[in-house]
Every structure is written in structure tokens, then in C-alpha cells.
Short mmCIF file of C-alpha atoms in Angstrom, two decimals:
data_model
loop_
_atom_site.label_atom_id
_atom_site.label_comp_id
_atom_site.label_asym_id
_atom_site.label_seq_id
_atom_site.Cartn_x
_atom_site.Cartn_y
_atom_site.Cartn_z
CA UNK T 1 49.76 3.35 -44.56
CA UNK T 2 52.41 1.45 -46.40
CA UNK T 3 51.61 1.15 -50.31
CA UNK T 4 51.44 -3.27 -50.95
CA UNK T 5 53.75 -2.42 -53.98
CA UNK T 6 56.21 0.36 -55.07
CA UNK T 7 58.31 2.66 -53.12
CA UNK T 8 55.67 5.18 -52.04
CA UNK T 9 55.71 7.07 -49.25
CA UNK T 10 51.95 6.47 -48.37
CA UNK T 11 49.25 5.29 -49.60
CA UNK T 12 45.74 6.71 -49.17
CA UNK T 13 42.19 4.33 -49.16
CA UNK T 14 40.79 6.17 -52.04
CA UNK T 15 37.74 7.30 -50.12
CA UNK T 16 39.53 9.43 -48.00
CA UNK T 17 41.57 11.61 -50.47
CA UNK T 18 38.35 11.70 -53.06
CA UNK T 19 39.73 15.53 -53.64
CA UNK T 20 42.65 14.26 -55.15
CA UNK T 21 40.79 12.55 -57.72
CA UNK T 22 39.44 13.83 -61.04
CA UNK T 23 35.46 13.68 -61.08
CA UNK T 24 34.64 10.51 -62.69
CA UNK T 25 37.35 8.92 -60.67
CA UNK T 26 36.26 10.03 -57.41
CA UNK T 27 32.05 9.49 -58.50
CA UNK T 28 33.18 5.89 -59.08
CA UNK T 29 34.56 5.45 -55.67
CA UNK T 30 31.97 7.11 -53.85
CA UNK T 31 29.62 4.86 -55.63
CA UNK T 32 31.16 1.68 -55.42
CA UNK T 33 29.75 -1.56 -55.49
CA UNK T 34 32.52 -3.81 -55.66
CA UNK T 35 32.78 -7.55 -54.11
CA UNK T 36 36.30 -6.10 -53.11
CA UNK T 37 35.64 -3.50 -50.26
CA UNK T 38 36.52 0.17 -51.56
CA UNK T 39 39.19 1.29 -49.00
CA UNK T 40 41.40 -1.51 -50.63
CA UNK T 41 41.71 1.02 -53.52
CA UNK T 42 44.43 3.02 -52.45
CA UNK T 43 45.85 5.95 -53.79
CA UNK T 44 49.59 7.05 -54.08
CA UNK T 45 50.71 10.86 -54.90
CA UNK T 46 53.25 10.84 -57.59
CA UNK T 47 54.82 13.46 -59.66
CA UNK T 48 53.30 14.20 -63.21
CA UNK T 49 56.91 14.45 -64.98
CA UNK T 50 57.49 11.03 -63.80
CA UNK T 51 53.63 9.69 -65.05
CA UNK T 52 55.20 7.81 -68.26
CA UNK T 53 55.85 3.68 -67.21
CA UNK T 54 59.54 3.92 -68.30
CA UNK T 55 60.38 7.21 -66.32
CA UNK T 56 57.76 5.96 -63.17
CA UNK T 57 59.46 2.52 -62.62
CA UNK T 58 62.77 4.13 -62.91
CA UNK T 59 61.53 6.31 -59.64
CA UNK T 60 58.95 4.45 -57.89
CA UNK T 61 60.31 0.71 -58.13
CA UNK T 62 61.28 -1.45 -60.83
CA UNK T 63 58.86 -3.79 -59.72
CA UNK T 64 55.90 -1.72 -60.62
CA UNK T 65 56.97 -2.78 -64.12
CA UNK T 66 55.70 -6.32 -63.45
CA UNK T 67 52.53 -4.87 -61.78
CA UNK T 68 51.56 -1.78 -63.67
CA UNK T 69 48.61 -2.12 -66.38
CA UNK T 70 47.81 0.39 -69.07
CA UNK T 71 44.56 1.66 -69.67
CA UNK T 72 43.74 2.69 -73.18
CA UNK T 73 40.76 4.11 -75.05
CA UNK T 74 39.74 2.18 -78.72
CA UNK T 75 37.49 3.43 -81.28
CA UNK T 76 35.81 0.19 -83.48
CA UNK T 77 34.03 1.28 -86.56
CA UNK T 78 31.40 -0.55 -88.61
CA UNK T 79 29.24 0.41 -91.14
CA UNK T 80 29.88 4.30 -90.38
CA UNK T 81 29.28 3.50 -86.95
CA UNK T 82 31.81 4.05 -84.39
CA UNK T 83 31.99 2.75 -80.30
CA UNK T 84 34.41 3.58 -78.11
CA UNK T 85 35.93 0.87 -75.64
CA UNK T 86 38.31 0.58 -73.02
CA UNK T 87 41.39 -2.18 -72.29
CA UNK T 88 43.25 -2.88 -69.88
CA UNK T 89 46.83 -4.60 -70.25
CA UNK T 90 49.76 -5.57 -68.01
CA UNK T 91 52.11 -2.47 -68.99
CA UNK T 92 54.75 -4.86 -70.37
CA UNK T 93 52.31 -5.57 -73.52
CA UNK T 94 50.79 -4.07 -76.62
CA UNK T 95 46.79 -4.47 -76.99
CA UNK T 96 45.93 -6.73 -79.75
CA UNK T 97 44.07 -3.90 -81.08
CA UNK T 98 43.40 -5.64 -84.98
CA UNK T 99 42.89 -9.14 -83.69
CA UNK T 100 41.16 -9.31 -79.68
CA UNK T 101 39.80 -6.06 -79.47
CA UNK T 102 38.08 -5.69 -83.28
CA UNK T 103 36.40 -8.97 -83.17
CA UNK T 104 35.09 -8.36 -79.49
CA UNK T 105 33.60 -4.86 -80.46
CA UNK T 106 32.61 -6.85 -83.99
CA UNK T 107 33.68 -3.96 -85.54
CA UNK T 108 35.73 -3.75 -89.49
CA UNK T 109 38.23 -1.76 -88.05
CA UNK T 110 39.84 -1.04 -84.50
CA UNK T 111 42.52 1.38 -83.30
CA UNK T 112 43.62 3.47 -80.67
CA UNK T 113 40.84 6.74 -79.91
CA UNK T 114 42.57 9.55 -80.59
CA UNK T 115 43.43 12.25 -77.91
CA UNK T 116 40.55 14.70 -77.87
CA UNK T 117 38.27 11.51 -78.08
CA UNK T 118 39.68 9.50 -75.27
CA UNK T 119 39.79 12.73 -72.69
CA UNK T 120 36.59 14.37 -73.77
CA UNK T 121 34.64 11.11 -73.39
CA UNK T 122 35.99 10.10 -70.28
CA UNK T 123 36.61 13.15 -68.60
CA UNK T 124 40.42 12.27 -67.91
CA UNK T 125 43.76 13.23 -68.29
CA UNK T 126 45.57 11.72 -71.53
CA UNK T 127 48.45 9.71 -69.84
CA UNK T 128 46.33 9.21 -66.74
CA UNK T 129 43.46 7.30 -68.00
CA UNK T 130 41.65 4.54 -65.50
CA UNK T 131 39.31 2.06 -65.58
CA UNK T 132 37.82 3.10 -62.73
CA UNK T 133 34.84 5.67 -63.31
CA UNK T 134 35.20 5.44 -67.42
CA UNK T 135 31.39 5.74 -69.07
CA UNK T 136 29.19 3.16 -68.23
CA UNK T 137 28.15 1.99 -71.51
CA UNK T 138 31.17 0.91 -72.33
CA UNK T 139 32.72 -2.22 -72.48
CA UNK T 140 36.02 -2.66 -70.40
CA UNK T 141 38.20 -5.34 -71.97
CA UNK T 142 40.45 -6.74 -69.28
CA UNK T 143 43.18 -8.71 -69.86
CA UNK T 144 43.35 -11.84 -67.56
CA UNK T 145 47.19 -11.36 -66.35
CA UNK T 146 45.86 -8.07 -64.99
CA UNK T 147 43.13 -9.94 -62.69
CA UNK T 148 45.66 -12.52 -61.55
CA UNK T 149 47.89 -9.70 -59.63
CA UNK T 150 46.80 -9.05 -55.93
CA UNK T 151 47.63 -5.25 -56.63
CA UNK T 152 47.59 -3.55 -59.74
CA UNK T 153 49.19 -0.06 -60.57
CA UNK T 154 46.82 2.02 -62.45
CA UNK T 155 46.25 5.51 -63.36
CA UNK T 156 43.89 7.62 -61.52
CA UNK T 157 42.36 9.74 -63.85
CA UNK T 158 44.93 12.58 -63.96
CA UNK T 159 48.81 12.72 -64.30
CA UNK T 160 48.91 13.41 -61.48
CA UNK T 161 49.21 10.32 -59.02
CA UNK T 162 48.26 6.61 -58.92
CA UNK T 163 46.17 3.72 -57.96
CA UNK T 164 46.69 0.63 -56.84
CA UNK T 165 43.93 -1.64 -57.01
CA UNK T 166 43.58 -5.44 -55.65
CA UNK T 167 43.16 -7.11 -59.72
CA UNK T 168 39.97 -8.82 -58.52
CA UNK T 169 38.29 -5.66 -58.11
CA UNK T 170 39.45 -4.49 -61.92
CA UNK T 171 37.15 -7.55 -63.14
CA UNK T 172 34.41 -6.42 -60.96
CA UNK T 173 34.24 -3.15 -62.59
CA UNK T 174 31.24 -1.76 -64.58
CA UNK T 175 31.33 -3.34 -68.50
CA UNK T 176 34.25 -5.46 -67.35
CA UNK T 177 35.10 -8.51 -69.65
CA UNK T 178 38.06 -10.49 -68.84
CA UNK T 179 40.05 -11.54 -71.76
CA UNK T 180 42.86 -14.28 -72.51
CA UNK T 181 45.00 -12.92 -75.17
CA UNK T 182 44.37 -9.51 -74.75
CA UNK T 183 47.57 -8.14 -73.99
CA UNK T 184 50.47 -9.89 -76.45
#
């Protein structure tokens, strides 16, 4: 099948290359419950030396950079107490990390999870990180701009190849909270 976005050579439903996908990833889609039917979720093989945005549009199709989100890991602490969250942002922006994100989580301070926190919770690959199959106590902050896109360019849980998801089905996902703002 043709991929809706990027210069791919195919693209895979997700439920029939599950094997390709890193165990949270693939529990996630074999679970789904989704108002957006699962085999819209497709998934694209890519090269890991080309997994960074810069280097990936450069490859894949500069218009990926208009339709690529980031998903990144956050750690907000409060009285000694620490929670872990996930965002979601159109890869063209920052997450407002001190401002959106640490009054959200209600927490003193925010900022990015490091490393060994952000793969060992999830189960992931740093640089590869997804919103689809992350822990399901957490919350997902979504920015809005993401949801607006009828395909979204995601990771998929390893370097490793992509996803491309419809952005209706990113709002849909488990913990999911759609944000204005979130991405500046």
C-alpha cells in the first residue's frame, strides 16, 4: 500500500507487521480500542541512521516536516514527589515544558525525563519514543495542531521505522488530553 504521506516505499496496517514493533507498541495495537479503526495505523520501515527529524525529512520528504510530531517523556516534581508524563508536539515546536506542561501535571518543577527514565519506563527506544502503547497511568498531553492533521508521522517505539497515524486517533489514545498551546 501507498504511505498517505512521505516518500515510502510501503506502508504496512500495523496489525499485520506487529513483529516489527517493540512490545508495548505492538500490545497497544493488538489491543486497540480506538474510534479510528486500527489498520489505519500504518507502519513504514525506515533506516535508524536516518531516525533524527532533520536527517529523516531530508530522505523521506520534506513534507513530513509539516506532519511529523515528537513524542517526549517529562518528569514533574512536587513535594519530593515525581510523575512522569508524555507530550506530543508538531516536530516544528519546542514543548512548553515550564509553562503548559508544569501547571497541567501541577507540579513545582517540569523538565525533560532523562534517558534511562524515559526508556526504562516505557519500554522504548530513546529517539523512537510513541504515544502509542506508553504506560497507562500516564497522562498524554497532546497538542491540538497534532489532532488537526489527517496523518501524523510518529515514532514506533524503536529507531527503527515509523508510524503514521490518522491525528484523530492520537486524541483517542489512553490518558490523552488535547492541549492548545502546547507546542510553541
Amino acid at each position: 500500500m501507498r504511505a498517505p504521506i512521505g516518500d515510502f516505499e510501503r506502508a504496512t496496517p500495523a496489525p499485520d507487521c506487529l513483529g516489527e514493533l517493540i512490545g508495548p507498541v505492538a500490545e497497544a495495537v493488538r489491543h486497540w480500542r480506538g474510534g479510528v479503526p486500527v489498520d489505519r495505523i500504518l507502519y513504514v520501515d525506515s533506516d535508524p541512521q536516518w531516525a533524527d527529524t532533520a536527517v529523516f525529512v531530508e530522505h523521506y520528504g520534506r513534507d513530513l516536516l509539516q506532519r511529523s510530531a515528537n513524542c517526549v517523556v517529562v518528569a514533574g516534581k512536587r513535594g519530593g514527589e515525581t510523575s512522569l508524563a508524555a507530550c506530543l508536539v508538531l516536530s516544528t515546536t519546542r514543548v512548553d515544558v515550564n509553562g503548559v506542561v508544569r501547571r497541567r501535571l501541577d507540579a513545582r518543577k517540569a523538565s525533560f525525563a532523562s534517558m534511562e527514565a524515559a526508556t526504562g519506563e516505557t519500554g522504548m527506544e530513546y529517539g523512537g519514543i510513541t504515544p502509542i502503547g506508553l504506560p497507562g497511568s500516564w497522562p498524554l498531553l497532546v497538542d491540538s495542531a497534532v489532532v488537526d492533521l489527517p496523518y501524523v508521522l510518529v515514532g514506533s517505539g524503536r529507531r527503527r521505522g515509523k508510524l503514521l497515524v490518522p491525528g484523530k486517533a492520537l486524541a483517542e489514545l489512553p490518558g490523552a488530553v488535547v492541549l492548545d498551546g502546547l507546542g510553541v
